[in-house]
PDB file of C-alpha atoms in Angstrom:
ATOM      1  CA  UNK A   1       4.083  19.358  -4.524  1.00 64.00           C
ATOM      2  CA  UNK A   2       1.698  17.080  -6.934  1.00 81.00           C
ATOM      3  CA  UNK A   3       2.425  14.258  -5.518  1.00 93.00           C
ATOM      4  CA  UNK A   4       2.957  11.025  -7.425  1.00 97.00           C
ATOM      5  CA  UNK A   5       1.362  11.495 -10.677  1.00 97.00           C
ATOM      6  CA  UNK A   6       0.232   8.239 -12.575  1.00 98.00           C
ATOM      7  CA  UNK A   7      -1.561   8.017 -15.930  1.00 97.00           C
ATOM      8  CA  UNK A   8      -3.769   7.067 -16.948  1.00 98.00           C
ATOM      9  CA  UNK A   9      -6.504   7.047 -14.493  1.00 97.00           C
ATOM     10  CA  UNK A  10      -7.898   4.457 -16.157  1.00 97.00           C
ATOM     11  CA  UNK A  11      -7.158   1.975 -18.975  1.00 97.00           C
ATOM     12  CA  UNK A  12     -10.018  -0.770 -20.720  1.00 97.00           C
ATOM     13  CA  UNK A  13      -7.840  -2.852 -23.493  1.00 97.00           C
ATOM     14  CA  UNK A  14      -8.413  -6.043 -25.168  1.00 97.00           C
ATOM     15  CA  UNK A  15      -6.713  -9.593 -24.425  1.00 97.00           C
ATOM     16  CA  UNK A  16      -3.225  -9.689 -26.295  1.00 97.00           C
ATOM     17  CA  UNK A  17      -2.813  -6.147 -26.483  1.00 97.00           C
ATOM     18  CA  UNK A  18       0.108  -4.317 -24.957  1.00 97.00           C
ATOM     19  CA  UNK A  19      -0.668  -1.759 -21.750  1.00 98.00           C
ATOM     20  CA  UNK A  20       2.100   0.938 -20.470  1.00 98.00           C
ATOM     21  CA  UNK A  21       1.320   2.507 -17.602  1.00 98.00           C
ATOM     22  CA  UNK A  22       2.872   5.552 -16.390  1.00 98.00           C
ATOM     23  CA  UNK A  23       4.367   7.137 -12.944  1.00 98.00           C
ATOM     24  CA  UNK A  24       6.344  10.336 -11.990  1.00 98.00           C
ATOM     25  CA  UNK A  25       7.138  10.053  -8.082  1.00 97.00           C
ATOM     26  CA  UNK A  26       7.658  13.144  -6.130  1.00 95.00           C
ATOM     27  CA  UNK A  27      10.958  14.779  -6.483  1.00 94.00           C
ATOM     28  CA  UNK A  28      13.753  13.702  -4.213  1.00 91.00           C
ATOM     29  CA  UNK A  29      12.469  10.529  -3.080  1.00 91.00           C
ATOM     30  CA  UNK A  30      15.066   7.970  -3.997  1.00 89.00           C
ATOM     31  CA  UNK A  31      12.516   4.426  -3.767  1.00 90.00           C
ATOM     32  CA  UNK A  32       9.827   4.385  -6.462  1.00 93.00           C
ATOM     33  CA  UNK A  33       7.585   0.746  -5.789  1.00 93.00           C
ATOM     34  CA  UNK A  34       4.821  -0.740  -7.993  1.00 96.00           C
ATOM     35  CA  UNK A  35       2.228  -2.458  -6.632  1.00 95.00           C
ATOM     36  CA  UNK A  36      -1.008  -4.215  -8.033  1.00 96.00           C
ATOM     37  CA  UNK A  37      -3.866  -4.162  -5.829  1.00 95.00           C
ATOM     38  CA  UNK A  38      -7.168  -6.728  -6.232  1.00 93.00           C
ATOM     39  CA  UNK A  39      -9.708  -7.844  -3.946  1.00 88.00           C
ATOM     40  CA  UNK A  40      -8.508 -11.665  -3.215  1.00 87.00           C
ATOM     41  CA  UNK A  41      -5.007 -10.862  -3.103  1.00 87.00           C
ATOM     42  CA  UNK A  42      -4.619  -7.377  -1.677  1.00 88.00           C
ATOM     43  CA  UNK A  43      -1.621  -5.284  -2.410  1.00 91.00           C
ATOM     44  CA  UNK A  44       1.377  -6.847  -3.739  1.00 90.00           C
ATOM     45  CA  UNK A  45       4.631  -5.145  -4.210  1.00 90.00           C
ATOM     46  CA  UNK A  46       5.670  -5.849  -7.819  1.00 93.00           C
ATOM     47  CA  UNK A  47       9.347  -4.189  -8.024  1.00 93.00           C
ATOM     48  CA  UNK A  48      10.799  -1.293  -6.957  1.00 91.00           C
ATOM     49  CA  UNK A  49      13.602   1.211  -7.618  1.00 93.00           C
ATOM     50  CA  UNK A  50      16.175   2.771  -5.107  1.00 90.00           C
ATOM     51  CA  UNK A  51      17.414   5.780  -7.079  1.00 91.00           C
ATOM     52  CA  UNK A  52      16.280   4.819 -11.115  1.00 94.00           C
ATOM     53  CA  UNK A  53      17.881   0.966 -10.114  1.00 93.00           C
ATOM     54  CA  UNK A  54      15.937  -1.888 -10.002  1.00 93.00           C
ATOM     55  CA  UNK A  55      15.991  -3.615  -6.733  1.00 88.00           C
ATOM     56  CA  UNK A  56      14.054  -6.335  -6.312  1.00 86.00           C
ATOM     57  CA  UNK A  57      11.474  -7.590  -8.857  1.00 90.00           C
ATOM     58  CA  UNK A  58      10.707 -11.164  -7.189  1.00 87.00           C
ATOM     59  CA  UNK A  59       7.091  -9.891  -7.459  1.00 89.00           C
ATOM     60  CA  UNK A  60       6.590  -9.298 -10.724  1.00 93.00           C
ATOM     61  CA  UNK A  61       3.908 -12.347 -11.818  1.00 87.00           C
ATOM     62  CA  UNK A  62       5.817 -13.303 -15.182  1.00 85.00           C
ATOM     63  CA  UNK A  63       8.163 -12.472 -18.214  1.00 90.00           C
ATOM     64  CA  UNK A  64       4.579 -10.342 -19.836  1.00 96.00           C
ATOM     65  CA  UNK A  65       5.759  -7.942 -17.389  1.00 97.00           C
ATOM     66  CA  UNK A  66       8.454  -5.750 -17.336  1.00 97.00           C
ATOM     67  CA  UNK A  67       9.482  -2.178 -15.257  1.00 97.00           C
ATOM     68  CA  UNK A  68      11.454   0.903 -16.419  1.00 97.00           C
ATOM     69  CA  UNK A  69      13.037   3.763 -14.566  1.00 97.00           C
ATOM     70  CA  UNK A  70      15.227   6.003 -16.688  1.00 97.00           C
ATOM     71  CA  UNK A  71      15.270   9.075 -14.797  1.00 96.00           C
ATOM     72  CA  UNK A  72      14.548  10.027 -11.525  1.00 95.00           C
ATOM     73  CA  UNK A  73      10.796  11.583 -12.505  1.00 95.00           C
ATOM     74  CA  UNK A  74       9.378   8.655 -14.819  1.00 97.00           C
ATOM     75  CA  UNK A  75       8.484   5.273 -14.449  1.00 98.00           C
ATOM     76  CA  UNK A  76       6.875   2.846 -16.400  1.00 98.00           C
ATOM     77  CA  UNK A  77       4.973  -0.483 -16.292  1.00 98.00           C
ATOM     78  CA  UNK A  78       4.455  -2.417 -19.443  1.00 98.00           C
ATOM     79  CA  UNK A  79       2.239  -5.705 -19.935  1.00 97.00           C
ATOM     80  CA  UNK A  80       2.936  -7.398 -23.321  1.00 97.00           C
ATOM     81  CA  UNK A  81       0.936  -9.516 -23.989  1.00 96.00           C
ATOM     82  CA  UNK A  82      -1.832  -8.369 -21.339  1.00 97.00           C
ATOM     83  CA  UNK A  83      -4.626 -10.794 -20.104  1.00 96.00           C
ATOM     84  CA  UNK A  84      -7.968 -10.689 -18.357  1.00 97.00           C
ATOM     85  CA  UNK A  85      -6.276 -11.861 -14.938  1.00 95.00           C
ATOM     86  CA  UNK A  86      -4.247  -8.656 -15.065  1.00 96.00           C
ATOM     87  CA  UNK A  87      -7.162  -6.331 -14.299  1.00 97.00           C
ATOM     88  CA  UNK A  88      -6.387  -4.647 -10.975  1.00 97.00           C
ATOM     89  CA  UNK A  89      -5.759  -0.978 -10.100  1.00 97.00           C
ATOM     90  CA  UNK A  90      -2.278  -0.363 -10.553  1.00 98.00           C
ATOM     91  CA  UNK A  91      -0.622   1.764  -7.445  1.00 97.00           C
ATOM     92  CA  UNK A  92       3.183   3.605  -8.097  1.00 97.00           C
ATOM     93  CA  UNK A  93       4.314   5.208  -4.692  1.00 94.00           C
ATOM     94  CA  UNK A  94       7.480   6.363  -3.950  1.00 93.00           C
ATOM     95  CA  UNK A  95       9.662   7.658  -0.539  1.00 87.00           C
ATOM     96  CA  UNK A  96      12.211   8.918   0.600  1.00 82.00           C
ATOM     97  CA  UNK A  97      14.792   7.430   3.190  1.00 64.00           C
ATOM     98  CA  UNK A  98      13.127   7.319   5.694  1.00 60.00           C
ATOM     99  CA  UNK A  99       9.013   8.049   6.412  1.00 62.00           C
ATOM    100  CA  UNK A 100       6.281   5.645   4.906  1.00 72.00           C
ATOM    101  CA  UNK A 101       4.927   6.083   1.279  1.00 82.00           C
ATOM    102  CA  UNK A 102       2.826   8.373  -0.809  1.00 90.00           C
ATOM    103  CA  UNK A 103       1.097   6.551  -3.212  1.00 94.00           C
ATOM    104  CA  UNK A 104      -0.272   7.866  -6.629  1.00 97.00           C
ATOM    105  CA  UNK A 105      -4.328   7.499  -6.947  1.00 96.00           C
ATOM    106  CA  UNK A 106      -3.705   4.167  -9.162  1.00 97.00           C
ATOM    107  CA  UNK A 107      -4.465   3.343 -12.731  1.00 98.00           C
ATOM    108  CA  UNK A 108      -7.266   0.746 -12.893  1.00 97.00           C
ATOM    109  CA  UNK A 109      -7.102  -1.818 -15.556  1.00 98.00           C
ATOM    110  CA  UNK A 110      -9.487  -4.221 -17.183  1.00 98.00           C
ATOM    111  CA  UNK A 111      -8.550  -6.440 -19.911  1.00 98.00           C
ATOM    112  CA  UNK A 112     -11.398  -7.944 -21.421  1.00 97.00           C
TER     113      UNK A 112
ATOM    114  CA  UNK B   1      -0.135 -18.383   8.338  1.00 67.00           C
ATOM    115  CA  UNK B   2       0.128 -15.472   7.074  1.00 77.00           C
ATOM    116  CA  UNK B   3       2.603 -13.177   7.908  1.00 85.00           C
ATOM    117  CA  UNK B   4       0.291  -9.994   8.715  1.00 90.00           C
ATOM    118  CA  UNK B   5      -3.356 -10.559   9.324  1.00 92.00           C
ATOM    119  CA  UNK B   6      -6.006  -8.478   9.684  1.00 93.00           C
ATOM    120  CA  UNK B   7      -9.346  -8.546  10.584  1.00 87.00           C
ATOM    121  CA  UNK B   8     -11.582  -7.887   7.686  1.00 87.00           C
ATOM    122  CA  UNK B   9     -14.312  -6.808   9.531  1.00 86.00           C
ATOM    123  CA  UNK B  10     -17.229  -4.635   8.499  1.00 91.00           C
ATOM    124  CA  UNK B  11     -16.731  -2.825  11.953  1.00 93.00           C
ATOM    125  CA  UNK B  12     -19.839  -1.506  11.956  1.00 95.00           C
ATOM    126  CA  UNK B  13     -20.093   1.162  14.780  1.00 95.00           C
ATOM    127  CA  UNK B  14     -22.157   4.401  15.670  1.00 97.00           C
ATOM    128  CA  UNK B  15     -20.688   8.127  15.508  1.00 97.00           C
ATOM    129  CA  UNK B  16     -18.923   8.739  18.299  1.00 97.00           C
ATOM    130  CA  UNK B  17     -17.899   5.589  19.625  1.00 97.00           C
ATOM    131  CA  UNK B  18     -14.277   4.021  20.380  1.00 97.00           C
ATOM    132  CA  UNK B  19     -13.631   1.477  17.994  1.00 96.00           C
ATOM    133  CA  UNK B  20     -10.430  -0.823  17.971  1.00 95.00           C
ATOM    134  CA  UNK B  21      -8.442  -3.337  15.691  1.00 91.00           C
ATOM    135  CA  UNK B  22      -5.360  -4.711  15.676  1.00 94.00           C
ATOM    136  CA  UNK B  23      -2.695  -5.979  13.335  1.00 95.00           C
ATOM    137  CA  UNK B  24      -0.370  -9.499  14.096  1.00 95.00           C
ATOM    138  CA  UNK B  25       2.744 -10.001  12.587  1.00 92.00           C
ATOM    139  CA  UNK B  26       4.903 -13.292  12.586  1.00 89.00           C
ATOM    140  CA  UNK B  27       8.661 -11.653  11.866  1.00 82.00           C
ATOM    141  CA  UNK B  28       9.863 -11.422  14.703  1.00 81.00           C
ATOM    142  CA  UNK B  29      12.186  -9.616  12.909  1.00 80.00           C
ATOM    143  CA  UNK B  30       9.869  -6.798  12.386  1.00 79.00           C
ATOM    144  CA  UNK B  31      10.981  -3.238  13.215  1.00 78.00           C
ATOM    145  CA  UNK B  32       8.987  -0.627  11.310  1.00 84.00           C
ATOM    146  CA  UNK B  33       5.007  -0.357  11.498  1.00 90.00           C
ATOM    147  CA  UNK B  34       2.187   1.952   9.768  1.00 91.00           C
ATOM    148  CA  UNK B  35      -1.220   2.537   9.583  1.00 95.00           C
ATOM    149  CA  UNK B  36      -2.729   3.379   6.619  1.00 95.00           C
ATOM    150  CA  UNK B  37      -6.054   4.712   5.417  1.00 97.00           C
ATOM    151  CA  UNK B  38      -7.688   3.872   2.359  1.00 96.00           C
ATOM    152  CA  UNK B  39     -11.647   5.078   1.245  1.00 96.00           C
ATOM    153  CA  UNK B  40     -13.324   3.205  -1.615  1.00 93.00           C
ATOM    154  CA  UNK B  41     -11.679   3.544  -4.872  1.00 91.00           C
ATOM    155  CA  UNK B  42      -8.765   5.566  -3.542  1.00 95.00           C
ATOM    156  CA  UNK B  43      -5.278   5.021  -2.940  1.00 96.00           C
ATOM    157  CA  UNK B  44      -3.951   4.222   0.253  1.00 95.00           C
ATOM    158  CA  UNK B  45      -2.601   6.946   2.455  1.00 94.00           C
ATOM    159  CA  UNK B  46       0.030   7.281   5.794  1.00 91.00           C
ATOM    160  CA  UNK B  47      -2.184   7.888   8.862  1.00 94.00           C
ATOM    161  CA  UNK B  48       0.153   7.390  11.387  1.00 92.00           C
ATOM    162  CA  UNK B  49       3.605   5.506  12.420  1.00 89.00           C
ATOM    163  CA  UNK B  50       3.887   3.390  14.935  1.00 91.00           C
ATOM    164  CA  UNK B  51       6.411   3.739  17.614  1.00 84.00           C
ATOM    165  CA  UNK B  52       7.914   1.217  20.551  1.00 85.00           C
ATOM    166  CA  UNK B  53       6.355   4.046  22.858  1.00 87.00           C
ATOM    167  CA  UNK B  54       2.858   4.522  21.133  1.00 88.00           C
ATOM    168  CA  UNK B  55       1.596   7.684  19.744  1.00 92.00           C
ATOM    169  CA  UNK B  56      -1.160   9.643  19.602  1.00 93.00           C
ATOM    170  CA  UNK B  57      -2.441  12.047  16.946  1.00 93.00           C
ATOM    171  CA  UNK B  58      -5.143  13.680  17.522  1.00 96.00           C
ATOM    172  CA  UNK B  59      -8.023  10.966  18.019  1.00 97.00           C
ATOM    173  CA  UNK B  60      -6.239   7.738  17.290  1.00 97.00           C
ATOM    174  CA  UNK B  61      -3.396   5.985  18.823  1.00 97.00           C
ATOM    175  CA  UNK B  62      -1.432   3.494  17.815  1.00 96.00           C
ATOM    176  CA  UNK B  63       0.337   1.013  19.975  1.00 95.00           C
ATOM    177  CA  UNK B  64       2.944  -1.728  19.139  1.00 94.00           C
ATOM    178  CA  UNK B  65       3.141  -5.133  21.320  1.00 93.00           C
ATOM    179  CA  UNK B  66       6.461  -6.670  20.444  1.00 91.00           C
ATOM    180  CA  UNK B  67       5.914  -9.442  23.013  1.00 92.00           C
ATOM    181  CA  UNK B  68       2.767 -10.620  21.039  1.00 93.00           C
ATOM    182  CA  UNK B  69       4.084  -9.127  17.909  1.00 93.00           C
ATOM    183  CA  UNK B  70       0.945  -6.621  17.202  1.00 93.00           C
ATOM    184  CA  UNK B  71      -0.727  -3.354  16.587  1.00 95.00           C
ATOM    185  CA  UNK B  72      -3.639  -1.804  17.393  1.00 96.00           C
ATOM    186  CA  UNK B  73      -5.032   1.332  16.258  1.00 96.00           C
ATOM    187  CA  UNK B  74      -7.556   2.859  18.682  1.00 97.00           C
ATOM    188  CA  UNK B  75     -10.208   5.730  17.169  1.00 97.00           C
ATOM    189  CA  UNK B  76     -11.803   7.774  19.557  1.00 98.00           C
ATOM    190  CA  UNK B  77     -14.907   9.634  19.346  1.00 98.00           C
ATOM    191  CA  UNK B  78     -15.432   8.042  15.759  1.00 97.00           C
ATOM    192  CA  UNK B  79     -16.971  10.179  12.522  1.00 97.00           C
ATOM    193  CA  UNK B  80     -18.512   9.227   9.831  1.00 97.00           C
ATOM    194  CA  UNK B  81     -15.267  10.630   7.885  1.00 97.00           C
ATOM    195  CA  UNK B  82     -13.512   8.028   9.437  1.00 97.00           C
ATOM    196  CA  UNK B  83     -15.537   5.076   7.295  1.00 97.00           C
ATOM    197  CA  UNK B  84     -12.708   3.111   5.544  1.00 97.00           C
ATOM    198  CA  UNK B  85     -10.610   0.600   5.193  1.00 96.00           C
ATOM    199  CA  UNK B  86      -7.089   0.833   7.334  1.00 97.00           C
ATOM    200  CA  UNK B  87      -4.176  -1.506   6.115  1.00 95.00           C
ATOM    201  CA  UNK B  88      -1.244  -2.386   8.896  1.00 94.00           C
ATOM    202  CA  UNK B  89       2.243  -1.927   7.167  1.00 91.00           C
ATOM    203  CA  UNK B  90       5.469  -4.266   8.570  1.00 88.00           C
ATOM    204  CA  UNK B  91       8.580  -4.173   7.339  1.00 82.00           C
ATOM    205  CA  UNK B  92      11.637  -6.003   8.127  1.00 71.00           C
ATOM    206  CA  UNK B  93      14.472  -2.933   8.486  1.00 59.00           C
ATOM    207  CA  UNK B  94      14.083   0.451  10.158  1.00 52.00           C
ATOM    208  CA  UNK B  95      13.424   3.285   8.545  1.00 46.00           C
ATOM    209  CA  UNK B  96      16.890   3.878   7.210  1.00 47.00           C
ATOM    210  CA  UNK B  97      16.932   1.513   4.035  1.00 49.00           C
ATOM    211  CA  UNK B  98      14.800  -0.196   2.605  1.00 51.00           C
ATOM    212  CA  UNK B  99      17.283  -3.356   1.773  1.00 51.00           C
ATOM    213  CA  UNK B 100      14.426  -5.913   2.603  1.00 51.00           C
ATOM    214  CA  UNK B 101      11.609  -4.241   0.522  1.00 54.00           C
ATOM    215  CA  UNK B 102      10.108  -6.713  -1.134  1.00 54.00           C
ATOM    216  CA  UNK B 103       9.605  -7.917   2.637  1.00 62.00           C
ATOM    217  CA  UNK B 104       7.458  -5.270   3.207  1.00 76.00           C
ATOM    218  CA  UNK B 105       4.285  -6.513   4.161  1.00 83.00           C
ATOM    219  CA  UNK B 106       0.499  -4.778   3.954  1.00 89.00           C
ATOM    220  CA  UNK B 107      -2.403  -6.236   5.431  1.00 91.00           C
ATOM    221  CA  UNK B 108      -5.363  -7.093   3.692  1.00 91.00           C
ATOM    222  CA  UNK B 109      -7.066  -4.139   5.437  1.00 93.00           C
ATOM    223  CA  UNK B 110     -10.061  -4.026   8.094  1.00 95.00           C
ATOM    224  CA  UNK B 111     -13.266  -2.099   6.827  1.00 95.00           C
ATOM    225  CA  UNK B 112     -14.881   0.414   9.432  1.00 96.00           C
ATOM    226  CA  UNK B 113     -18.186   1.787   8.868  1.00 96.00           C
ATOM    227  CA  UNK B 114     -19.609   4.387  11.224  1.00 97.00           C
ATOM    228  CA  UNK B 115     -22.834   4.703  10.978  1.00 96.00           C
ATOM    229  CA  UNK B 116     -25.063   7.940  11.899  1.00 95.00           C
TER     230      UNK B 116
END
């Protein structure tokens, strides 16, 4: 297994741009999260999917961002219009019932 | 106060020595708990579960205290492989569901650094 694939690895944009970032969780796991991760605020849990359904998405910070699942192998994060304070590496994990997460090896943003 | 704190450290310890850190949560309400592992620049990844009972893997143990609502994580015999940062993990339900996931709490981490 591959694990949880995210793209890209990394991603340098300008302010006001837009900024999709990518995830396919491992097959069978039924929970795909998204979580942003800095150094003052740690990881956060930004929304996440039980079985392509969005759950909860009380984390994500405002209306610039949004979360799609339309199939159980793809994900994606979008930030329209991005901003400097959105640079942060960018974590998808997913799980099945039961077990803790794998995580995918982030995408790290900067938005200068 | 927050509801899972760590300490940050550095932990700065020699090869080969026992080195311990714990984890407090305020839920009561808690009922599942990890440790994680996460090196510099790298996402983070399940070391170990932590059961009522404690467990063991190979040179760490983990050990929940429900009465004073924390975890510790115990390395024996430290390497300098094991130079990281380790995250506690609470969350609200057991394993079976994860109906309370946005409740599901990671610590800001503790850094350990073993030095030669």
């Amino acid at each position: 297994d591959a694990g949880v694939i995210q793209s890209p690895r990394h991603e340098v944009t300008e302010m006001g741009q837009e900024v999709t970032l990518r995830c396919k969780p491992i097959s069978g796991h039924d929970y795909l999260f998204w979580y942003r991760q800095t150094m003052m605020r740690g990881l956060e849990l930004l929304i996440y999917f039980n079985n392509n359904v969005p759950i909860d998405d009380s984390g994500m910070p405002e209306d610039r961002f949004s979360a799609k699942m339309p199939n159980a192998s793809f994900s994606t994060l979008k930030i329209q219009p991005s901003e400097p304070r959105d640079s942060a590496v960018y974590f998808c994990a997913s799980s099945p019932l039961k077990d803790g997460y794998t995580f995918g090896s982030g995408t790290r943003l900067t938005v200068v | 106060r927050k509801e899972v704190e760590q300490d940050p450290g550095p932990f700065n310890v020699p090869e080969g020595a026992t080195v311990a850190f714990n984890c407090t949560y305020s839920n009561s309400a808690s009922q599942s708990f990890f440790w994680y592992r996460q090196d510099c620049r790298k996402e983070p990844k399940l070391l170990m579960s932590v059961y009522s009972s404690g467990n063991e893997d190979g040179r760490f143990t983990a050990q929940l205290n429900r009465a004073s609502q924390y975890i510790s994580l115990l390395i024996r015999d430290s390497k300098l492989s094991d130079s990281a940062t380790y995250l506690c993990v609470v969350t609200p339900s057991g394993l079976r569901g994860y109906s309370s996931a946005s409740k599901i709490i990671f610590g800001s981490g503790t850094r350990l650094s073993i030095r030669p």
